[in-house]
Coordinates of C-alpha atoms in Angstrom, one line a residue:
Chain A
M24 CA -27.9 -30.5 -81.0
T25 CA -25.8 -32.5 -83.8
N26 CA -25.3 -35.7 -84.7
S27 CA -23.6 -38.5 -84.3
L28 CA -21.6 -41.4 -86.2
E29 CA -24.2 -43.5 -84.5
D30 CA -27.4 -41.7 -85.9
L31 CA -25.5 -42.0 -89.1
R32 CA -25.3 -45.1 -88.5
D33 CA -29.0 -45.5 -87.6
A34 CA -30.0 -43.2 -90.7
L35 CA -28.8 -45.7 -92.7
R36 CA -30.1 -48.3 -91.8
R37 CA -33.7 -47.1 -92.0
F38 CA -32.8 -45.1 -95.3
A39 CA -31.5 -49.5 -96.7
A40 CA -34.1 -51.1 -95.2
A41 CA -36.9 -49.2 -96.5
R42 CA -35.3 -49.6 -99.6
D43 CA -34.8 -53.9 -99.1
W44 CA -30.8 -52.9 -99.9
D45 CA -30.0 -54.9 -97.0
T46 CA -30.2 -58.3 -99.7
Y47 CA -26.9 -56.0 -101.2
H48 CA -25.2 -54.6 -98.8
T49 CA -23.3 -57.6 -98.1
P50 CA -19.7 -57.2 -96.7
K51 CA -17.9 -58.0 -100.2
N52 CA -20.4 -55.5 -102.1
L53 CA -19.8 -53.3 -99.5
V54 CA -16.4 -53.4 -99.4
M55 CA -16.6 -52.9 -103.6
A56 CA -19.1 -49.6 -103.1
L57 CA -16.3 -48.1 -100.8
S58 CA -13.4 -48.5 -103.5
G59 CA -15.8 -47.3 -106.2
E60 CA -16.2 -44.5 -104.3
V61 CA -12.5 -43.6 -103.2
G62 CA -12.5 -43.8 -107.6
E63 CA -14.9 -40.7 -107.7
L64 CA -12.9 -38.6 -105.1
T65 CA -9.8 -39.2 -106.7
D66 CA -11.2 -38.8 -110.0
L67 CA -11.4 -34.6 -108.3
F68 CA -7.9 -34.4 -107.1
Q69 CA -6.5 -36.6 -109.8
W70 CA -5.0 -33.8 -112.2
L71 CA -4.7 -31.0 -109.9
T72 CA -1.4 -29.5 -108.5
P73 CA -0.3 -30.4 -105.2
E74 CA -1.4 -25.9 -104.8
E75 CA -4.6 -26.6 -106.5
A76 CA -5.5 -29.7 -105.0
A77 CA -4.8 -27.6 -101.1
N78 CA -7.0 -24.5 -102.6
A79 CA -9.6 -26.9 -103.6
M80 CA -12.5 -26.0 -100.7
R81 CA -12.3 -22.5 -102.6
D82 CA -13.6 -23.0 -105.8
E83 CA -17.0 -23.5 -105.0
E84 CA -18.6 -26.2 -107.7
L85 CA -15.6 -29.1 -106.9
A86 CA -16.2 -28.2 -102.9
W87 CA -19.4 -29.4 -103.6
N88 CA -18.6 -32.4 -105.1
V89 CA -16.1 -33.4 -102.4
R90 CA -18.4 -33.3 -99.6
D91 CA -20.3 -35.3 -102.2
E92 CA -18.0 -38.0 -102.6
L93 CA -16.6 -37.8 -99.2
A94 CA -20.4 -38.3 -97.9
D95 CA -20.7 -41.5 -100.0
V96 CA -17.2 -42.7 -99.0
M97 CA -18.7 -42.4 -95.3
H98 CA -21.8 -43.6 -96.1
Y99 CA -20.0 -47.1 -97.4
L100 CA -17.7 -47.1 -94.9
V101 CA -20.2 -47.0 -91.6
R102 CA -22.5 -49.5 -93.2
L103 CA -19.5 -52.1 -94.0
A104 CA -18.3 -51.4 -90.4
D105 CA -21.8 -51.8 -88.7
K106 CA -22.5 -55.2 -90.8
L107 CA -19.4 -56.5 -89.4
D108 CA -20.0 -55.4 -86.2
V109 CA -17.0 -52.9 -85.8
D110 CA -16.7 -49.8 -84.2
L111 CA -14.7 -47.3 -86.3
V112 CA -14.3 -45.0 -83.4
E113 CA -12.9 -47.3 -80.4
A114 CA -11.1 -49.2 -83.7
A115 CA -8.8 -46.0 -84.8
F116 CA -8.6 -45.2 -81.8
A117 CA -6.8 -48.8 -80.5
K118 CA -5.0 -47.8 -84.1
I119 CA -3.6 -45.2 -83.3
D120 CA -1.9 -46.6 -80.2
R121 CA -0.7 -49.0 -82.1
N122 CA 1.4 -46.3 -84.4
E123 CA 2.0 -44.4 -81.4
R124 CA 5.0 -47.3 -80.5
R125 CA 5.5 -48.4 -84.7
F126 CA 6.3 -45.0 -85.4
P127 CA 8.1 -43.0 -82.3
T128 CA 8.3 -39.5 -82.6
G129 CA 10.9 -38.6 -84.8
D130 CA 10.3 -39.7 -87.7
L131 CA 10.5 -37.2 -90.9
R132 CA 8.0 -39.5 -92.8
P133 CA 5.0 -41.3 -92.6
V134 CA 5.9 -45.6 -93.8
E135 CA 3.2 -47.5 -94.5
Chain B
M25 CA -17.4 -42.3 -71.3
T26 CA -16.7 -42.8 -75.4
N27 CA -14.6 -40.6 -77.5
S28 CA -16.5 -39.0 -80.7
L29 CA -15.2 -38.4 -84.1
E30 CA -14.2 -35.0 -82.7
D31 CA -11.6 -36.6 -80.7
L32 CA -10.5 -39.2 -83.0
R33 CA -10.0 -36.2 -85.5
D34 CA -7.8 -34.1 -82.4
A35 CA -5.9 -37.4 -81.9
L36 CA -5.1 -37.5 -85.2
R37 CA -4.4 -33.9 -85.4
R38 CA -1.9 -35.0 -82.4
F39 CA -0.4 -37.8 -84.2
A40 CA 0.6 -36.0 -87.5
A41 CA 1.9 -33.2 -85.1
A42 CA 4.0 -35.0 -83.5
R43 CA 6.2 -35.9 -86.2
D44 CA 5.8 -33.6 -88.5
W45 CA 4.1 -34.9 -91.2
D46 CA 1.3 -32.0 -91.6
T47 CA 3.8 -31.5 -95.0
Y48 CA 2.9 -35.0 -96.2
H49 CA -1.1 -34.7 -95.5
T50 CA -2.0 -32.6 -98.2
P51 CA -4.9 -33.6 -99.2
K52 CA -3.8 -35.1 -103.2
N53 CA -1.9 -37.3 -101.1
L54 CA -4.4 -38.1 -98.3
V55 CA -6.8 -39.3 -101.1
M56 CA -4.0 -41.3 -102.3
A57 CA -3.4 -43.5 -99.0
L58 CA -7.1 -43.5 -98.7
S59 CA -7.4 -45.3 -101.9
G60 CA -3.8 -47.4 -101.0
E61 CA -5.6 -48.0 -97.3
V62 CA -9.3 -49.4 -98.7
G63 CA -7.3 -51.9 -101.6
E64 CA -5.4 -53.1 -98.4
L65 CA -8.9 -53.8 -96.6
T66 CA -10.5 -55.3 -100.8
D67 CA -8.0 -57.5 -99.9
L68 CA -8.9 -58.7 -96.9
F69 CA -12.2 -59.8 -99.6
Q70 CA -11.3 -60.7 -102.6
W71 CA -11.0 -64.2 -102.8
L72 CA -13.3 -65.0 -100.7
T73 CA -17.3 -66.1 -101.0
P74 CA -19.9 -64.0 -100.1
E75 CA -21.1 -66.8 -97.3
E76 CA -17.9 -66.4 -96.2
A77 CA -17.4 -62.6 -96.3
A78 CA -20.7 -62.5 -94.2
N79 CA -19.2 -64.7 -91.6
A80 CA -15.7 -63.2 -92.0
M81 CA -15.7 -61.9 -88.3
R82 CA -16.1 -65.0 -87.0
D83 CA -12.5 -65.7 -87.5
E84 CA -10.5 -64.3 -85.1
E85 CA -7.4 -63.1 -87.7
L86 CA -9.8 -61.8 -90.1
A87 CA -11.0 -60.0 -87.9
W88 CA -8.0 -58.7 -86.4
N89 CA -7.0 -57.7 -89.5
V90 CA -10.5 -56.2 -91.2
R91 CA -10.3 -54.1 -87.9
D92 CA -7.1 -52.9 -88.5
E93 CA -7.6 -51.7 -92.1
L94 CA -10.8 -50.1 -91.4
A95 CA -9.4 -48.2 -88.3
D96 CA -6.2 -47.3 -90.8
V97 CA -9.3 -45.9 -94.1
M98 CA -11.1 -44.4 -91.4
H99 CA -8.0 -42.3 -90.2
Y100 CA -7.5 -40.8 -93.5
L101 CA -10.4 -40.2 -93.8
V102 CA -10.7 -38.4 -90.7
R103 CA -7.6 -36.7 -91.7
L104 CA -8.4 -35.7 -95.5
A105 CA -11.6 -34.4 -94.1
D106 CA -10.0 -32.4 -91.8
K107 CA -7.4 -30.8 -94.0
L108 CA -10.5 -30.0 -96.6
D109 CA -13.0 -28.5 -93.4
V110 CA -15.5 -30.7 -94.1
D111 CA -17.7 -32.0 -91.9
L112 CA -18.0 -36.0 -92.2
V113 CA -21.0 -36.5 -90.4
E114 CA -22.8 -33.5 -91.7
A115 CA -22.4 -34.4 -95.3
A116 CA -23.2 -37.9 -95.3
F117 CA -26.4 -36.3 -93.6
A118 CA -27.3 -33.8 -96.4
K119 CA -26.6 -36.5 -99.0
I120 CA -29.0 -39.1 -97.4
D121 CA -31.5 -36.2 -97.6
R122 CA -30.3 -35.8 -101.5
N123 CA -30.9 -39.7 -102.0
E124 CA -33.8 -39.8 -99.7
R125 CA -35.5 -38.1 -103.2
R126 CA -32.7 -39.6 -106.3
F127 CA -33.9 -43.1 -104.8
P128 CA -37.5 -42.5 -103.3
T129 CA -38.9 -46.2 -101.4
G130 CA -40.1 -48.8 -103.7
D131 CA -36.5 -49.2 -106.0
L132 CA -35.2 -52.4 -106.1
R133 CA -32.0 -52.4 -107.0
P134 CA -29.1 -50.1 -105.8
V135 CA -27.8 -47.6 -107.8
E136 CA -24.9 -45.3 -108.3
Chain C
M19 CA 11.6 -62.8 -130.0
T20 CA 10.3 -60.9 -127.4
N21 CA 6.4 -62.6 -125.4
S22 CA 3.3 -60.7 -126.8
L23 CA -0.1 -59.8 -124.6
E24 CA -1.4 -63.5 -126.3
D25 CA 1.5 -65.1 -124.6
L26 CA 1.2 -63.4 -121.3
R27 CA -2.7 -64.1 -121.3
D28 CA -1.7 -68.0 -121.8
A29 CA 1.1 -68.0 -119.1
L30 CA -1.6 -66.6 -116.8
R31 CA -3.7 -69.4 -118.0
R32 CA -1.7 -72.0 -117.2
F33 CA -0.5 -70.3 -114.0
A34 CA -4.0 -70.5 -112.7
A35 CA -4.9 -74.0 -114.0
A36 CA -2.2 -75.7 -112.3
R37 CA -3.0 -74.3 -109.0
D38 CA -6.9 -75.0 -109.5
W39 CA -7.7 -71.1 -109.2
D40 CA -10.3 -71.0 -111.5
T41 CA -12.9 -71.2 -109.1
Y42 CA -11.3 -68.1 -107.1
H43 CA -10.5 -66.3 -110.5
T44 CA -14.1 -64.4 -111.0
P45 CA -15.0 -62.0 -113.0
K46 CA -15.6 -60.0 -109.3
N47 CA -12.6 -61.7 -107.3
L48 CA -10.6 -60.5 -110.3
V49 CA -12.2 -56.9 -110.1
M50 CA -11.2 -56.5 -106.9
A51 CA -7.9 -58.1 -107.2
L52 CA -7.2 -55.2 -109.8
S53 CA -8.6 -52.5 -107.2
G54 CA -6.3 -54.2 -104.0
E55 CA -3.0 -54.8 -106.3
V56 CA -3.7 -51.0 -107.2
G57 CA -3.8 -49.8 -104.3
E58 CA -0.6 -51.4 -103.0
L59 CA 0.5 -49.7 -106.5
T60 CA -0.8 -46.6 -105.2
D61 CA 1.3 -46.6 -101.8
L62 CA 4.3 -46.1 -103.3
F63 CA 3.5 -43.1 -104.9
Q64 CA 1.5 -41.3 -102.0
W65 CA 4.2 -39.8 -100.1
L66 CA 6.2 -38.5 -103.2
T67 CA 6.4 -34.4 -104.4
P68 CA 5.4 -34.9 -107.9
E69 CA 9.4 -33.9 -108.3
E70 CA 10.5 -37.5 -106.6
A71 CA 7.7 -39.5 -108.3
A72 CA 9.0 -38.4 -111.6
N73 CA 12.3 -39.9 -110.9
A74 CA 10.9 -43.1 -108.9
M75 CA 12.7 -45.3 -111.5
R76 CA 16.2 -43.9 -110.6
D77 CA 16.1 -44.7 -106.9
E78 CA 16.8 -48.8 -107.5
E79 CA 14.9 -50.0 -104.6
L80 CA 11.7 -48.3 -105.5
A81 CA 12.2 -49.1 -108.9
W82 CA 12.0 -52.8 -108.2
N83 CA 9.2 -52.2 -106.1
V84 CA 7.1 -50.2 -109.3
R85 CA 7.5 -53.0 -111.6
D86 CA 6.4 -55.7 -108.7
E87 CA 3.1 -54.0 -108.7
L88 CA 2.6 -52.4 -111.9
A89 CA 3.2 -56.4 -113.5
D90 CA 0.7 -57.5 -110.3
V91 CA -2.1 -55.0 -112.1
M92 CA -0.9 -56.7 -115.3
H93 CA -1.1 -59.8 -114.2
Y94 CA -5.3 -59.8 -113.2
L95 CA -6.3 -56.9 -116.2
V96 CA -5.1 -59.6 -118.2
R97 CA -7.1 -62.1 -116.2
L98 CA -10.0 -59.9 -115.5
A99 CA -10.0 -59.4 -119.5
D100 CA -9.3 -63.3 -120.3
K101 CA -12.1 -64.3 -118.2
L102 CA -14.4 -61.7 -120.3
D103 CA -13.6 -62.7 -123.6
V104 CA -12.6 -59.1 -124.2
D105 CA -9.8 -57.8 -126.3
L106 CA -7.3 -55.7 -124.2
V107 CA -5.9 -54.1 -126.9
E108 CA -8.7 -53.8 -129.0
A109 CA -11.0 -52.2 -127.1
A110 CA -8.6 -49.5 -125.8
F111 CA -8.1 -48.5 -129.9
A112 CA -11.8 -48.2 -129.9
K113 CA -11.6 -45.8 -126.7
I114 CA -9.3 -43.6 -128.4
D115 CA -11.6 -43.5 -131.2
R116 CA -14.1 -42.0 -129.4
N117 CA -11.9 -40.3 -127.2
E118 CA -10.8 -38.0 -130.5
R119 CA -14.2 -37.4 -130.6
R120 CA -14.9 -36.3 -127.3
F121 CA -11.7 -34.2 -126.8
P122 CA -10.9 -32.9 -129.9
T123 CA -7.3 -31.6 -130.3
G124 CA -6.9 -28.0 -128.0
D125 CA -8.2 -29.1 -125.2
L126 CA -6.5 -27.7 -122.3
R127 CA -6.6 -30.2 -119.5
P128 CA -8.0 -33.7 -119.4
V129 CA -11.3 -34.3 -118.0
E130 CA -12.7 -37.9 -117.2
Chain D
M10 CA -2.5 -57.3 -139.5
T11 CA -3.3 -56.7 -135.7
N12 CA -2.2 -54.3 -133.4
S13 CA -0.2 -54.9 -130.3
L14 CA 0.7 -53.4 -127.6
E15 CA 3.6 -51.1 -128.2
D16 CA 1.4 -49.7 -131.2
L17 CA -1.6 -48.8 -128.7
R18 CA 1.7 -47.1 -126.1
D19 CA 2.8 -45.2 -129.4
A20 CA -1.3 -44.3 -130.1
L21 CA -1.3 -43.1 -126.8
R22 CA 1.4 -40.6 -127.1
R23 CA 0.7 -39.5 -129.7
F24 CA -3.1 -38.2 -128.1
A25 CA -1.6 -36.8 -125.4
A26 CA 0.8 -35.0 -127.0
A27 CA -1.6 -33.1 -129.4
R28 CA -3.4 -31.9 -126.7
D29 CA -0.3 -30.9 -124.3
W30 CA -1.4 -33.4 -121.7
D31 CA 2.0 -34.3 -120.7
T32 CA 1.8 -32.3 -118.1
Y33 CA -0.5 -33.0 -116.6
H34 CA 0.7 -37.4 -117.1
T35 CA 3.2 -36.9 -114.4
P36 CA 3.5 -40.9 -112.7
K37 CA 1.6 -39.7 -109.5
N38 CA -1.4 -37.9 -111.8
L39 CA -1.7 -41.2 -113.7
V40 CA -1.3 -43.2 -110.8
M41 CA -4.5 -41.9 -109.6
A42 CA -6.2 -41.8 -112.7
L43 CA -5.2 -45.7 -113.3
S44 CA -7.0 -45.7 -109.4
G45 CA -9.9 -43.8 -110.5
E46 CA -11.4 -45.7 -113.3
V47 CA -10.5 -48.9 -111.9
G48 CA -12.9 -47.5 -109.7
E49 CA -15.8 -46.7 -112.4
L50 CA -14.8 -50.5 -112.8
T51 CA -15.6 -52.0 -109.6
D52 CA -19.1 -49.9 -109.8
L53 CA -20.2 -52.1 -112.8
F54 CA -19.7 -55.4 -110.3
Q55 CA -20.5 -54.4 -106.6
W56 CA -23.8 -55.5 -106.7
L57 CA -23.8 -58.0 -109.2
T58 CA -24.4 -61.3 -107.3
P59 CA -21.4 -63.8 -108.7
E60 CA -23.3 -65.9 -111.1
E61 CA -24.9 -62.4 -112.4
A62 CA -20.6 -60.8 -112.7
A63 CA -19.6 -64.0 -115.0
N64 CA -22.5 -63.3 -117.1
A65 CA -21.8 -59.7 -117.0
M66 CA -21.0 -59.7 -120.8
R67 CA -24.2 -61.6 -122.0
D68 CA -26.1 -58.0 -121.1
E69 CA -25.7 -56.2 -124.0
E70 CA -25.2 -52.4 -122.5
L71 CA -23.5 -53.9 -119.2
A72 CA -20.6 -55.3 -121.8
W73 CA -20.5 -52.3 -123.7
N74 CA -19.5 -50.1 -120.1
V75 CA -17.2 -52.7 -119.1
R76 CA -15.2 -53.0 -122.5
D77 CA -15.0 -49.1 -122.0
E78 CA -13.9 -49.1 -118.6
L79 CA -11.3 -52.0 -119.2
A80 CA -10.2 -49.5 -122.7
D81 CA -9.5 -46.6 -119.8
V82 CA -7.8 -48.6 -117.1
M83 CA -5.5 -50.0 -120.6
H84 CA -5.2 -46.4 -121.0
Y85 CA -3.5 -45.2 -118.3
L86 CA -2.0 -48.5 -117.4
V87 CA 0.1 -48.2 -120.3
R88 CA 0.6 -44.5 -120.4
L89 CA 1.6 -44.9 -116.7
A90 CA 4.4 -47.4 -117.4
D91 CA 5.6 -45.5 -120.5
K92 CA 6.7 -42.6 -118.7
L93 CA 8.0 -44.9 -116.1
D94 CA 9.8 -46.8 -119.0
V95 CA 8.7 -50.7 -117.8
D96 CA 7.9 -53.3 -120.4
L97 CA 4.6 -54.3 -118.7
V98 CA 5.1 -57.6 -120.6
E99 CA 8.4 -58.0 -120.2
A100 CA 7.1 -57.0 -116.1
A101 CA 4.6 -59.6 -115.8
F102 CA 6.2 -61.9 -117.3
A103 CA 9.0 -61.6 -114.9
K104 CA 6.6 -61.8 -111.8
I105 CA 5.3 -64.9 -113.6
D106 CA 8.6 -66.1 -112.3
R107 CA 8.6 -65.4 -109.1
N108 CA 5.1 -66.5 -108.7
E109 CA 6.1 -70.0 -109.8
R110 CA 8.7 -69.8 -106.2
R111 CA 5.8 -68.1 -103.9
F112 CA 3.1 -70.7 -104.6
P113 CA 4.5 -74.6 -105.3
T114 CA 1.3 -76.2 -107.4
G115 CA -0.5 -77.4 -105.2
D116 CA -1.7 -74.2 -103.3
L117 CA -5.6 -74.5 -103.1
R118 CA -6.1 -70.8 -102.7
P119 CA -4.8 -67.8 -103.9
V120 CA -2.6 -65.8 -101.8
E121 CA -1.1 -62.1 -101.8

């Protein structure tokens, strides 16, 4: 019986409530916290060659740090979406639909 | 019947495969893409007062853009975790456990 | 007769003052704006191979965009430092001194 | 006799050369390093209220950290511009000229 994204959202709500952190968890602050954590994730990859980065999870210590930073990013993303009342999976699927039209199959390179 | 995070991961795999984008979707590139999308999300909130940011979803156009950028962030986070073989929900719950010990209830301010 | 960093700081002050933008240019907002612009700079490099990135300035359109985004990053960094009353060049030299001690010559890889 | 931006660029060149770090200092890696340092700067401001952020430099420890992170951001921005052969001050002034046309005086809010 595995945990779902809703379970995670609820656990993070309880965690923040138990510490009176909702005052700090405003959308503006959470966007900054998300950005800060992505910065820490970036730190782990910045000096690696593409090959080293592709093999990052074979290095036990680096793998642990990558999982730790991905978790932090996930925490703030889920908290932010919760505060903004956005369903992340639904929003992500809706965007796939729009991207299907923007990038018909056959395009050679991702464009943003 | 709602979609799960695994459904999203699979849909994004198919999307990338259909466009031969796996060459571009290396861990290093995906970390950068995630960071770029968080930058676009930040753009939406940077000039708002805390109050305006808290009411962002009442503005129809801004709400649409917020959902759109959150979706992009989610896409690259899920793709990155997939390429690194990390279960985001599991990693996030493991980090909650560590944070329970780092921040016993009663702390007044989030510290990172 | 070339412009200095102080000239740039003063020109950006005048630009903001003429538009009544100082209300928006708080340290917190400027940190977010800086982060957003670095995100746009990241966008330009994310899908490039290391070789393509190294030759970015040979592509006229990409070179123009790189200069444009570097300028935006510089604007917000200089504005932020101005609002915080930090001399960027002085702070950067002081950090070189600290880094000389942290990373004695002979280290093989940058560590952060 | 104060140091200029060119002196800083030269000092950073010598620092990297003495450690054989030029291999790591590719444009792609430096963009990531810049982004990581902006993330650390963001960390310092994320939980502060706008008022606390505006008074950040009155707190001695926070002020030290802000100067330290601004220095790191400056290091990587100057290194990146050097590797891309971009004159940051010249590019920033050219962008002010373009922005004068994009945002005629009288606009009430910065738009990006």
